[in-house]
Coordinates of C-alpha atoms in Angstrom, one line a residue:
M291 CA 150.7 108.2 73.7
E292 CA 152.2 108.1 77.2
E293 CA 149.5 107.9 79.9
N294 CA 150.3 111.4 81.3
R295 CA 149.6 112.8 77.8
I296 CA 146.2 111.2 77.7
S297 CA 144.5 111.9 81.0
Y298 CA 144.9 112.1 84.7
H299 CA 141.9 109.8 85.1
E300 CA 142.1 106.0 84.9
S301 CA 138.6 105.8 83.4
V302 CA 139.5 107.9 80.4
R303 CA 142.8 106.0 79.8
R304 CA 140.9 102.7 79.8
V305 CA 138.3 103.9 77.3
Y306 CA 141.0 105.4 75.2
E307 CA 142.3 101.8 74.6
R308 CA 138.9 100.9 73.3
I309 CA 138.8 104.0 71.0
K310 CA 142.2 102.9 69.6
K311 CA 141.1 99.3 69.2
D312 CA 138.0 100.6 67.3
N313 CA 140.3 102.7 65.0
M314 CA 138.3 105.8 65.9
D315 CA 139.4 109.3 65.0
N316 CA 140.1 110.9 68.4
I317 CA 141.2 114.1 70.1
W318 CA 144.5 112.8 71.3
D319 CA 145.6 111.6 67.8
R320 CA 144.3 114.8 66.3
Y321 CA 146.3 116.8 68.8
V322 CA 149.5 115.0 67.9
A323 CA 148.9 115.4 64.2
Q324 CA 148.9 119.2 64.6
G325 CA 152.5 119.2 65.9
F326 CA 155.7 119.9 64.0
G327 CA 158.8 117.6 63.9
G328 CA 157.4 114.9 66.2
D329 CA 156.6 117.4 68.9
P330 CA 152.8 117.7 69.5
D331 CA 153.2 121.0 71.3
R332 CA 155.2 122.7 68.6
R333 CA 153.2 124.7 66.0
C334 CA 153.7 127.4 63.4
P335 CA 156.0 129.9 65.2
F336 CA 154.1 132.9 64.0
C337 CA 150.7 131.5 65.0
Q338 CA 152.0 130.2 68.3
A339 CA 153.4 133.7 69.1
G340 CA 150.2 135.4 68.1
V341 CA 151.7 137.5 65.3
R342 CA 149.8 136.2 62.3
C343 CA 146.7 138.0 60.9
D344 CA 144.4 137.3 58.0
L345 CA 141.6 139.9 58.7
C346 CA 142.0 141.6 55.3
S347 CA 142.9 140.5 51.7
N348 CA 146.4 141.9 52.0
G349 CA 147.2 139.1 54.3
P350 CA 147.9 136.6 55.8
C351 CA 150.5 138.8 57.4
R352 CA 153.3 138.0 59.8
A353 CA 154.9 140.4 62.3
D354 CA 158.3 140.1 64.0
A355 CA 159.0 142.6 66.8
S356 CA 162.7 141.8 66.8
L357 CA 163.1 142.9 63.2
N358 CA 160.5 145.7 63.4
K359 CA 158.5 143.8 60.8
K360 CA 154.9 144.9 60.7
G361 CA 151.7 143.9 58.8
V362 CA 150.9 145.4 55.5
C363 CA 148.7 148.0 57.2
G364 CA 151.5 148.9 59.6
I365 CA 150.2 147.1 62.6
T366 CA 152.9 146.0 65.0
A367 CA 153.4 142.6 66.5
D368 CA 152.0 143.9 69.8
G369 CA 148.9 145.4 68.1
M370 CA 148.4 142.2 66.0
A371 CA 148.5 139.9 69.0
M372 CA 146.2 142.1 71.2
R373 CA 143.7 142.6 68.4
M374 CA 143.3 138.8 68.1
M375 CA 143.0 138.4 71.8
L376 CA 140.3 141.1 71.9
L377 CA 138.4 139.3 69.2
R378 CA 138.6 136.1 71.2
N379 CA 137.3 138.0 74.2
V380 CA 134.3 139.2 72.2
M381 CA 133.5 135.6 71.3
G382 CA 133.8 134.6 75.0
A383 CA 131.6 137.5 76.2
S384 CA 129.0 136.9 73.5
T385 CA 128.7 133.2 74.4
Y386 CA 128.4 133.9 78.1
H387 CA 125.7 136.5 77.4
Y388 CA 123.8 134.1 75.1
H389 CA 123.4 131.8 78.1
T390 CA 122.3 134.8 80.3
D391 CA 119.8 135.8 77.7
Q392 CA 118.3 132.3 77.8
T393 CA 118.2 132.4 81.6
I394 CA 116.3 135.7 81.7
K395 CA 113.9 134.4 79.0
T396 CA 113.3 131.3 81.1
L397 CA 112.8 133.3 84.3
R398 CA 110.3 135.6 82.6
A399 CA 108.3 132.7 81.1
T400 CA 108.4 130.9 84.5
A401 CA 107.0 134.0 86.3
Q402 CA 104.2 134.1 83.6
G403 CA 103.4 130.5 84.4
Q404 CA 104.5 129.2 81.0
T405 CA 107.2 126.6 81.9
P406 CA 107.4 123.5 84.0
F407 CA 109.7 125.3 86.4
K408 CA 109.0 127.4 89.5
I409 CA 110.7 130.1 91.5
S410 CA 112.6 128.1 94.1
E411 CA 114.3 130.9 96.0
S412 CA 111.9 133.7 96.8
E413 CA 114.3 135.2 99.4
K414 CA 117.2 135.3 96.9
L415 CA 114.8 136.9 94.3
K416 CA 113.9 139.6 96.9
D417 CA 117.5 140.1 98.0
F418 CA 119.0 140.4 94.5
A419 CA 116.2 142.6 93.2
G420 CA 116.4 144.8 96.3
R421 CA 120.2 145.0 95.9
L422 CA 119.7 146.3 92.3
G423 CA 117.2 148.8 93.5
V424 CA 114.2 147.1 91.9
N425 CA 110.9 147.6 93.7
T426 CA 110.2 144.4 95.7
A427 CA 106.5 145.0 96.3
G428 CA 103.9 142.6 95.0
S429 CA 104.0 138.9 94.2
E430 CA 107.1 137.0 93.5
N431 CA 106.1 136.6 89.9
E432 CA 105.6 140.3 89.5
L433 CA 109.0 140.9 91.1
A434 CA 110.7 138.4 88.8
I435 CA 109.3 140.2 85.8
R436 CA 110.5 143.6 87.1
L437 CA 113.9 142.1 87.7
C438 CA 114.0 140.8 84.1
D439 CA 113.0 144.2 82.8
F440 CA 115.7 145.9 84.9
V441 CA 118.6 143.7 83.8
E442 CA 117.6 143.7 80.1
A443 CA 117.4 147.5 80.1
D444 CA 120.9 147.6 81.5
F445 CA 122.2 145.0 79.0
N446 CA 120.9 147.4 76.2
R447 CA 122.5 150.6 77.4
K448 CA 124.9 152.2 74.9
Y449 CA 128.6 151.7 75.6
Y450 CA 128.8 155.4 76.6
E451 CA 125.9 155.0 79.2
P452 CA 127.4 153.6 82.4
S453 CA 126.0 150.3 83.5
H454 CA 123.8 150.5 86.6
I455 CA 124.5 146.8 87.4
V456 CA 128.2 147.4 87.5
E457 CA 127.7 150.6 89.5
I458 CA 125.6 148.8 92.1
L459 CA 127.5 145.5 92.4
A460 CA 131.2 146.4 92.0
P461 CA 133.4 147.4 95.0
Q462 CA 133.9 151.2 95.3
E463 CA 137.7 151.1 95.0
R464 CA 137.4 149.0 91.8
K465 CA 134.9 151.4 90.3
E466 CA 137.2 154.3 91.0
A467 CA 140.2 152.4 89.4
W468 CA 138.1 151.6 86.3
K469 CA 136.8 155.1 85.9
K470 CA 140.3 156.5 86.2
L471 CA 141.4 154.2 83.3
D472 CA 138.2 155.0 81.4
I473 CA 137.2 151.3 81.4
F474 CA 134.0 151.6 83.3
P475 CA 131.6 149.8 80.9
G476 CA 128.1 150.5 79.5
G477 CA 125.7 147.8 78.4
I478 CA 127.2 144.5 77.4
Y479 CA 125.8 144.6 73.8
G480 CA 127.3 148.1 73.3
E481 CA 130.6 147.0 74.7
M482 CA 130.7 144.0 72.3
M483 CA 130.0 146.4 69.4
L484 CA 132.7 148.8 70.6
A485 CA 135.3 146.0 70.9
T486 CA 134.5 144.4 67.6
S487 CA 134.4 147.6 65.7
S488 CA 137.8 148.6 67.1
C489 CA 139.3 145.4 65.6
L490 CA 138.5 146.4 62.0
T491 CA 141.5 146.8 59.8
N492 CA 142.9 150.4 60.1
V493 CA 140.8 151.3 63.1
D494 CA 142.6 150.6 66.4
G495 CA 146.0 149.0 66.2
Y496 CA 147.4 150.2 69.5
Y497 CA 148.0 147.3 71.9
V498 CA 147.4 149.4 75.0
S499 CA 144.1 150.8 73.8
L500 CA 142.9 147.3 72.7
A501 CA 143.9 145.9 76.1
L502 CA 141.9 148.5 77.9
K503 CA 138.9 147.8 75.7
A504 CA 139.3 144.1 76.6
M505 CA 139.2 144.9 80.3
R506 CA 136.2 147.1 79.8
L507 CA 134.3 144.3 78.0
A508 CA 135.4 141.8 80.7
V509 CA 134.0 144.0 83.5
A510 CA 130.7 144.3 81.7
M511 CA 130.6 140.5 81.1
A512 CA 131.4 139.5 84.6
Y513 CA 128.7 141.7 86.3
Q514 CA 126.0 141.8 83.7
S515 CA 126.4 138.3 82.2
Q516 CA 127.9 136.0 84.8
I517 CA 126.5 137.4 88.1
V518 CA 123.0 138.0 86.7
N519 CA 123.0 134.6 85.0
E520 CA 124.0 132.6 88.1
Y521 CA 121.9 134.4 90.6
C522 CA 118.8 134.1 88.3
Q523 CA 119.5 130.4 87.9
D524 CA 119.7 130.2 91.7
I525 CA 116.3 131.8 91.9
L526 CA 114.8 129.3 89.5
Y527 CA 116.6 126.0 90.5
G528 CA 117.9 126.6 94.0
I529 CA 121.0 128.0 95.7
P530 CA 123.8 125.4 95.6
N531 CA 124.3 123.6 99.0
P532 CA 126.8 120.9 99.8
H533 CA 125.8 117.4 99.0
K534 CA 127.4 114.2 97.6
M535 CA 127.4 113.4 93.9
R536 CA 128.5 110.3 92.0
V537 CA 131.3 111.2 89.5
D538 CA 133.5 109.6 86.8
L539 CA 132.6 107.3 84.0
G540 CA 131.4 104.5 86.3
V541 CA 128.1 106.4 86.5
L542 CA 127.3 105.0 83.1
E543 CA 125.7 101.6 83.2
P544 CA 124.8 99.8 79.9
D545 CA 121.5 98.3 81.2
Y546 CA 119.9 101.7 81.8
V547 CA 118.6 104.2 79.3
N548 CA 121.2 106.9 79.7
V549 CA 120.4 110.5 78.7
L550 CA 123.2 113.1 78.8
P551 CA 122.4 116.8 78.7
N552 CA 125.6 118.5 77.6
G553 CA 127.0 122.0 77.2
H554 CA 126.4 125.0 79.5
E555 CA 122.6 125.6 79.8
P556 CA 120.8 123.4 82.3
F557 CA 117.2 124.2 81.4
L558 CA 116.2 121.0 79.4
G559 CA 118.5 119.0 81.7
F560 CA 116.4 120.0 84.7
A561 CA 113.2 119.4 82.8
M562 CA 114.3 115.9 81.9
V563 CA 115.2 115.1 85.5
Q564 CA 111.7 116.3 86.6
L565 CA 110.1 113.8 84.2
A566 CA 112.6 111.0 84.8
R567 CA 111.7 111.1 88.5
K568 CA 108.1 110.1 87.7
P569 CA 107.2 106.4 87.9
E570 CA 105.5 106.4 84.4
W571 CA 108.8 107.3 82.7
Q572 CA 110.7 104.7 84.6
E573 CA 108.1 102.2 83.4
K574 CA 108.5 103.3 79.8
A575 CA 112.2 102.5 80.0
Q576 CA 111.6 99.2 81.7
A577 CA 109.0 98.3 78.9
V578 CA 111.9 98.2 76.4
G579 CA 114.0 96.0 78.6
A580 CA 116.1 98.6 80.5
R581 CA 116.5 98.5 84.2
G582 CA 115.4 102.1 84.3
L583 CA 115.9 105.6 83.0
R584 CA 118.7 107.9 84.1
V585 CA 119.7 111.5 83.4
I586 CA 123.5 111.7 83.6
A587 CA 125.0 115.2 84.1
N588 CA 127.8 116.1 81.7
I589 CA 130.3 118.9 81.3
E590 CA 129.2 122.5 82.4
T591 CA 125.5 121.8 81.9
G592 CA 126.1 119.0 84.3
Q593 CA 128.0 121.3 86.8
E594 CA 125.0 123.7 86.8
M595 CA 122.8 120.8 87.6
I596 CA 124.8 118.9 90.2
Q597 CA 125.6 122.0 92.2
R598 CA 121.9 122.6 92.8
W599 CA 120.1 119.2 92.8
E600 CA 120.8 116.1 94.8
M601 CA 121.4 112.7 93.2
D602 CA 119.0 109.8 93.2
D603 CA 118.2 106.8 91.0
A604 CA 116.9 109.1 88.2
F605 CA 119.5 111.9 88.4
Y606 CA 122.3 109.5 88.8
G607 CA 125.7 111.3 88.6
F608 CA 128.3 113.3 86.6
T609 CA 130.7 112.1 84.0
G610 CA 133.4 114.8 83.8
N611 CA 134.6 117.6 81.6
W612 CA 134.6 118.3 77.9
L613 CA 137.8 116.6 76.9
M614 CA 136.6 113.2 77.9
Q615 CA 133.6 113.5 75.6
E616 CA 134.8 110.8 73.1
A617 CA 135.5 108.5 76.0
V618 CA 131.9 109.0 77.3
F619 CA 130.6 107.9 73.9
A620 CA 133.0 105.0 73.5
S621 CA 131.8 103.6 76.8
G622 CA 128.9 102.2 74.8
C623 CA 126.4 103.3 77.4
V624 CA 124.9 106.5 75.9
D625 CA 121.4 106.6 74.3
L626 CA 120.9 110.3 73.8
F627 CA 123.4 113.2 73.9
A628 CA 121.5 116.5 74.1
A629 CA 123.8 119.3 72.9
D630 CA 123.1 122.8 74.1
M631 CA 125.0 126.0 73.3
N632 CA 128.6 125.0 74.1
C633 CA 131.2 122.2 74.4
S634 CA 129.8 119.6 71.9
M635 CA 132.4 118.6 69.3
P636 CA 132.1 118.5 65.5
I637 CA 133.4 114.9 65.6
D638 CA 130.3 113.8 67.6
P639 CA 128.3 112.4 64.6
L640 CA 131.0 109.9 63.9
Y641 CA 130.8 108.6 67.4
A642 CA 127.0 108.6 67.3
R643 CA 127.0 106.3 64.2
K644 CA 129.6 104.0 65.7
Y645 CA 128.2 103.7 69.2
K646 CA 124.5 104.0 68.3
F647 CA 123.2 107.0 70.2
R648 CA 121.0 109.8 69.2
L649 CA 122.7 113.2 68.9
V650 CA 120.3 116.1 69.2
P651 CA 121.2 119.9 69.2
L652 CA 119.2 121.9 71.6
S653 CA 120.2 125.4 70.4
E654 CA 120.3 127.3 67.2
L655 CA 124.0 127.9 67.9
V656 CA 124.8 124.2 67.5
A657 CA 124.8 122.2 64.3
F658 CA 126.4 118.9 63.2
E659 CA 127.1 117.7 59.7
G660 CA 124.7 114.9 58.8
I661 CA 122.5 115.3 61.9
T662 CA 118.9 116.2 61.2
D663 CA 117.4 115.8 64.6
R664 CA 116.9 119.1 66.4
I665 CA 115.0 120.6 69.3
N666 CA 115.8 124.3 69.8
Y667 CA 115.0 125.1 73.5
E668 CA 111.9 127.2 74.1
P669 CA 111.0 127.9 77.8
E670 CA 107.3 127.6 77.1
K671 CA 107.7 124.2 75.5
A672 CA 110.3 122.8 77.9
E673 CA 108.2 120.0 79.3
D674 CA 107.2 118.7 75.8
Q675 CA 110.7 119.1 74.5
A676 CA 112.1 117.1 77.5
A677 CA 109.5 114.4 76.9
R678 CA 110.5 114.1 73.2
L679 CA 114.2 113.7 74.2
L680 CA 113.4 111.0 76.8
R681 CA 111.2 109.2 74.3
M682 CA 114.0 109.3 71.7
A683 CA 116.5 107.9 74.2
I684 CA 114.1 105.0 75.2
D685 CA 113.4 104.2 71.6
N686 CA 117.2 104.0 71.0
F687 CA 118.0 101.6 73.9
K688 CA 117.3 98.2 72.1
E689 CA 119.5 99.0 69.1
R690 CA 122.4 100.3 71.3
R691 CA 122.3 97.2 73.5
A692 CA 122.1 94.9 70.5
Y693 CA 125.0 96.3 68.6
V694 CA 127.4 97.9 71.0
E695 CA 129.6 96.2 73.5
A696 CA 129.8 98.4 76.6
V697 CA 132.9 99.1 78.7
T698 CA 132.0 98.1 82.2
Q699 CA 133.3 98.4 85.7
L700 CA 134.8 101.9 85.1
P701 CA 135.8 103.9 88.2
M702 CA 133.2 105.8 90.2
R703 CA 133.6 107.9 93.4
E704 CA 131.6 110.5 95.3
A705 CA 132.5 114.2 95.4
L706 CA 131.1 116.8 97.7
V707 CA 129.6 119.5 95.5
G708 CA 127.4 122.6 95.9
F709 CA 129.5 125.3 97.5
S710 CA 128.2 128.8 96.9
T711 CA 128.7 132.1 98.8
E712 CA 125.5 131.3 100.7
S713 CA 126.5 127.8 101.6
I714 CA 130.0 128.8 102.6
L715 CA 128.5 131.3 104.9
K716 CA 126.2 128.7 106.3
A717 CA 129.1 126.3 106.8
L718 CA 130.9 129.1 108.7
G719 CA 127.9 129.6 111.0
G720 CA 126.4 132.5 109.0
T721 CA 129.5 134.8 109.1
L722 CA 132.9 135.0 107.4
D723 CA 134.5 135.3 110.9
P724 CA 135.9 131.7 111.1
L725 CA 137.5 132.0 107.6
L726 CA 138.9 135.4 108.5
E727 CA 140.2 134.2 111.8
A728 CA 141.9 131.3 110.1
L729 CA 143.5 133.8 107.7
K730 CA 144.5 136.2 110.5
E731 CA 146.1 133.6 112.7
G732 CA 147.8 131.9 109.7
S733 CA 146.6 128.4 109.5
L734 CA 145.0 129.4 106.2
R735 CA 147.5 131.4 104.2
G736 CA 145.1 132.4 101.4
C737 CA 142.6 131.4 98.8
A738 CA 142.8 130.5 95.1
G739 CA 140.0 130.7 92.6
L740 CA 140.7 127.9 90.2
V741 CA 138.7 128.9 87.0
S742 CA 139.9 126.6 84.3
C743 CA 139.1 124.6 81.2
T744 CA 141.0 121.4 80.3
A745 CA 143.5 121.1 77.5
L746 CA 146.1 118.8 75.9
R747 CA 148.8 121.4 75.6
D748 CA 152.0 120.3 77.5
S749 CA 150.2 117.5 79.4
G750 CA 147.2 115.2 79.3
Q751 CA 143.6 116.0 80.3
D752 CA 143.5 117.5 83.8
V753 CA 147.1 116.5 84.6
H754 CA 148.4 120.0 85.2
S755 CA 145.2 121.2 86.9
V756 CA 145.4 118.4 89.5
R757 CA 149.1 119.1 90.1
I758 CA 148.5 122.8 90.6
A759 CA 145.6 122.2 93.0
K760 CA 147.6 119.7 95.1
E761 CA 150.5 122.1 95.3
L762 CA 148.3 124.9 96.4
I763 CA 146.5 123.0 99.2
K764 CA 149.9 121.6 100.3
R765 CA 150.8 125.3 100.9
D766 CA 147.6 125.9 103.1
I767 CA 145.8 127.7 100.3
L768 CA 142.1 126.9 100.1
V769 CA 140.9 126.3 96.5
L770 CA 137.5 127.2 95.1
S771 CA 137.2 125.4 91.8
M772 CA 135.0 126.4 88.8
G773 CA 134.6 125.4 85.2
C774 CA 135.9 122.3 83.5
G775 CA 138.7 122.4 86.0
N776 CA 136.1 121.8 88.7
G777 CA 135.2 118.5 86.9
A778 CA 138.9 117.7 87.1
M779 CA 138.9 118.2 90.8
Q780 CA 135.8 116.2 91.4
V781 CA 136.8 113.1 89.4
A782 CA 140.4 113.3 90.8
G783 CA 139.0 113.0 94.4
L784 CA 140.1 116.4 95.6
C785 CA 136.5 117.5 96.4
T786 CA 136.2 114.9 99.2
L787 CA 136.7 115.1 102.9
Q788 CA 139.5 112.6 102.6
A789 CA 141.5 115.0 100.4
K790 CA 142.5 116.9 103.5
E791 CA 145.4 114.4 103.7
F792 CA 146.9 116.2 100.7
A793 CA 146.7 119.6 102.5
G794 CA 149.2 121.4 104.7
A795 CA 148.7 121.1 108.5
G796 CA 146.9 124.5 108.8
L797 CA 144.4 123.9 106.0
K798 CA 143.9 120.3 107.1
G799 CA 142.9 121.5 110.5
L800 CA 140.5 124.0 109.0
C801 CA 139.0 121.2 106.9
E802 CA 138.5 119.0 110.0
N803 CA 137.0 121.9 112.0
L804 CA 134.5 122.9 109.3
N805 CA 134.0 119.4 107.8
I806 CA 134.9 120.6 104.3
P807 CA 137.3 119.5 101.5
P808 CA 140.4 121.5 100.8
V809 CA 139.0 122.1 97.3
L810 CA 135.5 123.5 97.3
S811 CA 133.3 122.7 94.3
Y812 CA 132.1 126.2 93.5
G813 CA 130.5 125.8 90.1
T814 CA 131.0 126.5 86.4
C815 CA 133.1 129.0 84.5
T816 CA 130.0 131.3 84.7
D817 CA 130.6 131.4 88.4
T818 CA 133.6 133.7 88.0
G819 CA 131.3 136.6 88.6
R820 CA 129.9 134.9 91.7
L821 CA 133.5 134.6 93.0
A822 CA 134.1 138.3 92.4
D823 CA 131.1 139.0 94.5
L824 CA 132.4 136.8 97.3
L825 CA 135.8 138.6 97.2
A826 CA 134.0 141.9 97.6
A827 CA 132.3 140.5 100.7
I828 CA 135.7 139.3 102.1
S829 CA 137.1 142.8 101.4
N830 CA 134.3 144.5 103.3
A831 CA 134.6 142.0 106.2
L832 CA 138.3 142.9 106.5
G833 CA 137.5 146.6 106.8
G834 CA 137.6 147.6 103.1
V835 CA 140.9 146.0 102.1
P836 CA 141.3 146.8 98.3
L837 CA 140.8 143.6 96.2
P838 CA 144.4 143.7 94.8
D839 CA 145.7 143.5 98.4
L840 CA 143.7 140.5 99.5
P841 CA 145.6 137.2 100.1
V842 CA 144.0 135.6 97.0
V843 CA 145.0 134.5 93.5
A844 CA 143.2 133.3 90.4
A845 CA 144.5 130.2 88.6
A846 CA 143.7 128.8 85.1
P847 CA 146.0 125.8 84.9
E848 CA 144.6 124.5 81.6
Y849 CA 142.7 127.3 80.0
M850 CA 141.5 126.4 76.5
E851 CA 138.8 128.5 74.8
Q852 CA 137.6 132.0 74.2
K853 CA 135.5 132.3 77.3
A854 CA 138.6 131.5 79.4
T855 CA 140.5 134.4 77.8
I856 CA 138.0 137.0 78.9
D857 CA 137.8 135.5 82.4
A858 CA 141.6 136.0 82.7
V859 CA 141.3 139.6 81.5
F860 CA 138.6 140.2 84.0
A861 CA 140.7 138.8 86.8
V862 CA 143.5 141.2 85.9
A863 CA 141.0 144.1 85.7
L864 CA 139.7 143.0 89.1
G865 CA 143.2 143.4 90.5
L866 CA 144.1 139.8 91.0
Y867 CA 147.3 137.9 90.5
T868 CA 146.3 135.5 87.8
Y869 CA 148.2 132.4 86.9
V870 CA 147.6 131.0 83.4
N871 CA 148.8 127.9 81.6
P872 CA 149.5 127.1 78.8
V873 CA 151.5 130.0 77.5
P874 CA 149.1 132.3 75.7
T875 CA 149.6 133.1 72.0
V876 CA 151.2 136.5 72.6
T877 CA 154.9 135.7 73.1
G878 CA 155.7 137.4 69.8
A879 CA 154.4 140.7 71.3
P880 CA 157.0 141.8 73.9
Q881 CA 155.4 145.1 74.9
L882 CA 152.0 143.4 75.3
V883 CA 153.6 140.7 77.4
K884 CA 155.2 143.4 79.6
L885 CA 151.9 145.1 79.9
F886 CA 150.0 142.1 81.3
T887 CA 152.9 140.6 83.3
Q888 CA 154.3 143.8 84.8
D889 CA 152.7 147.2 83.9
C890 CA 149.1 146.2 84.8
K891 CA 150.3 146.0 88.5
Q892 CA 150.5 149.8 88.5
L893 CA 147.2 150.2 86.5
T894 CA 144.7 147.8 88.0
G895 CA 146.7 146.0 90.6
G896 CA 146.5 142.7 88.8
L897 CA 148.9 140.8 86.5
L898 CA 149.3 137.6 84.6
N899 CA 151.9 135.0 85.5
V900 CA 152.8 132.2 83.2
E901 CA 154.8 129.2 84.5
R902 CA 154.7 125.7 83.1
D903 CA 156.3 124.0 86.2
P904 CA 153.6 123.4 88.8
I905 CA 155.9 123.7 91.8
K906 CA 157.3 127.0 90.7
A907 CA 153.8 128.3 89.8
A908 CA 152.5 127.4 93.3
D909 CA 155.5 129.0 94.9
A910 CA 155.0 132.2 93.0
M911 CA 151.3 132.3 94.0
L912 CA 152.2 131.7 97.6
A913 CA 154.8 134.4 97.5
H914 CA 152.2 136.9 96.2
I915 CA 149.8 135.8 99.0
E916 CA 152.5 136.2 101.7
A917 CA 153.4 139.6 100.4
N918 CA 149.8 140.7 100.6
R919 CA 149.5 139.2 104.1
K920 CA 152.4 141.4 105.2
K921 CA 150.9 144.4 103.4
I922 CA 147.6 144.2 105.3
G923 CA 149.2 143.2 108.5
I924 CA 148.1 139.6 109.0

């Protein structure tokens, strides 16, 4: 494949050569094999247009809006495409909330003194609990348990019982808009039931109704799952603050025992770091001939970790996002890959056998064919489970070094990570005024929340994401990056102070004055809710400007999976101009396309924009920002 269809990153392209030399089944070749007629991006036209359904035994059915051809049940192309989108949204919401459930379980057990963790942010615990109306009297452990009780009660409200969390946290004008559209949600579990039940054959086939239910579910997910999850993880492990972190595949050195926590949940990753920082564990690694023991952050679990904890010799660095997973393995430096609830690939056992590492699921969600090792995370057993994982990695080292030739001298750089709402305020001197002044006087035109995965559709790993980010900062638009797209920014060098040279004159000056990069590393995909909370604060600071009128956009340059689809729907419900790429599988549904790209502007204030060309996409985002600047008089 051409280099720009493999990856933006030199490290991945180099290890890809090793993968090909070893004749390993790999994601790039599998992607090409799915294409038609020699075009890797061309697929079944009905599937690619979102107008194919096999939910009942009368199918599979195909729909064609141009011929008024419907499914056997009579569902239109628009209904068919939106129904499948809603089902993807349910999967995304469910997976987000699984993580939240584990976080609350961990916080509760920690408050009861049953885990190796402690409450790191007492003030945030008090602030967040107080904001939710929870009684803040008593000890921090008592307060943490009351907070857990409150949020779990809200999660379990019926779909027809309005969520207290959404009522408290959402901006007033958004709540009014959602109530007018009848999309103000109840509890997240009830909303998932409502959405899933609506997708049954011969229940709800109306694309508008299904789209509104998707927005309703998305609002519940963002406030109940994402915000609660991230703020409670802050309470446990610390509020992200800016610090340097080693990134890219060069963090993997073959003479060390390398343990990689992977996925989206950081619990056992943090527990392993706590142990690995102890001299006795370093000595255990040295006793088998290694230079030491390192925990290497990986994918979104890694993002959760590197945003909060600083690097050292034991917590050494971050590799990158999910699509480089096979390259990580083929480096020949991995001793144990600990797979929690998301982003580990079914192909991993093949690589474990070839490159001699231990592959261990950490969640009942995860299973691999032929893999019998398993440690399902339990907060009360976290320290013992972490010790077992480290022991397995150390025991693996000799075999890996004896039989696997490592790829060495891979690139490594440092990124500035750890920007949160609190740390941004701290960088601004405790107030949003410097940012608002830069917006008002025009050196900063606006902000973009880049909430993205990484994909191979239309370009290689992270190629389009990096192009979009560079075009945005060139136009004096500050980027806050989240998700796997954040890994793209870090490894590409855009989360460094030196990256200001890619920015326009206005943003460059702001970066110099505040000593920040033009792309702020803001976290994981789960931080989408945190971003919504920040936008509400900016709205208030500007005197109550409605969110749809702010000079901000959302961008998902390489969305990939089901969690990304509900993030996009939430952004539209929040009232944001939302750029997505690649083209979603709804193009065979013309009325649905019109709903999301045009009509939603009158309903929620938000819309979707789809544009494959990065320059045109950035121009359109800037045009929206400039129109909003004019609208609010700045």
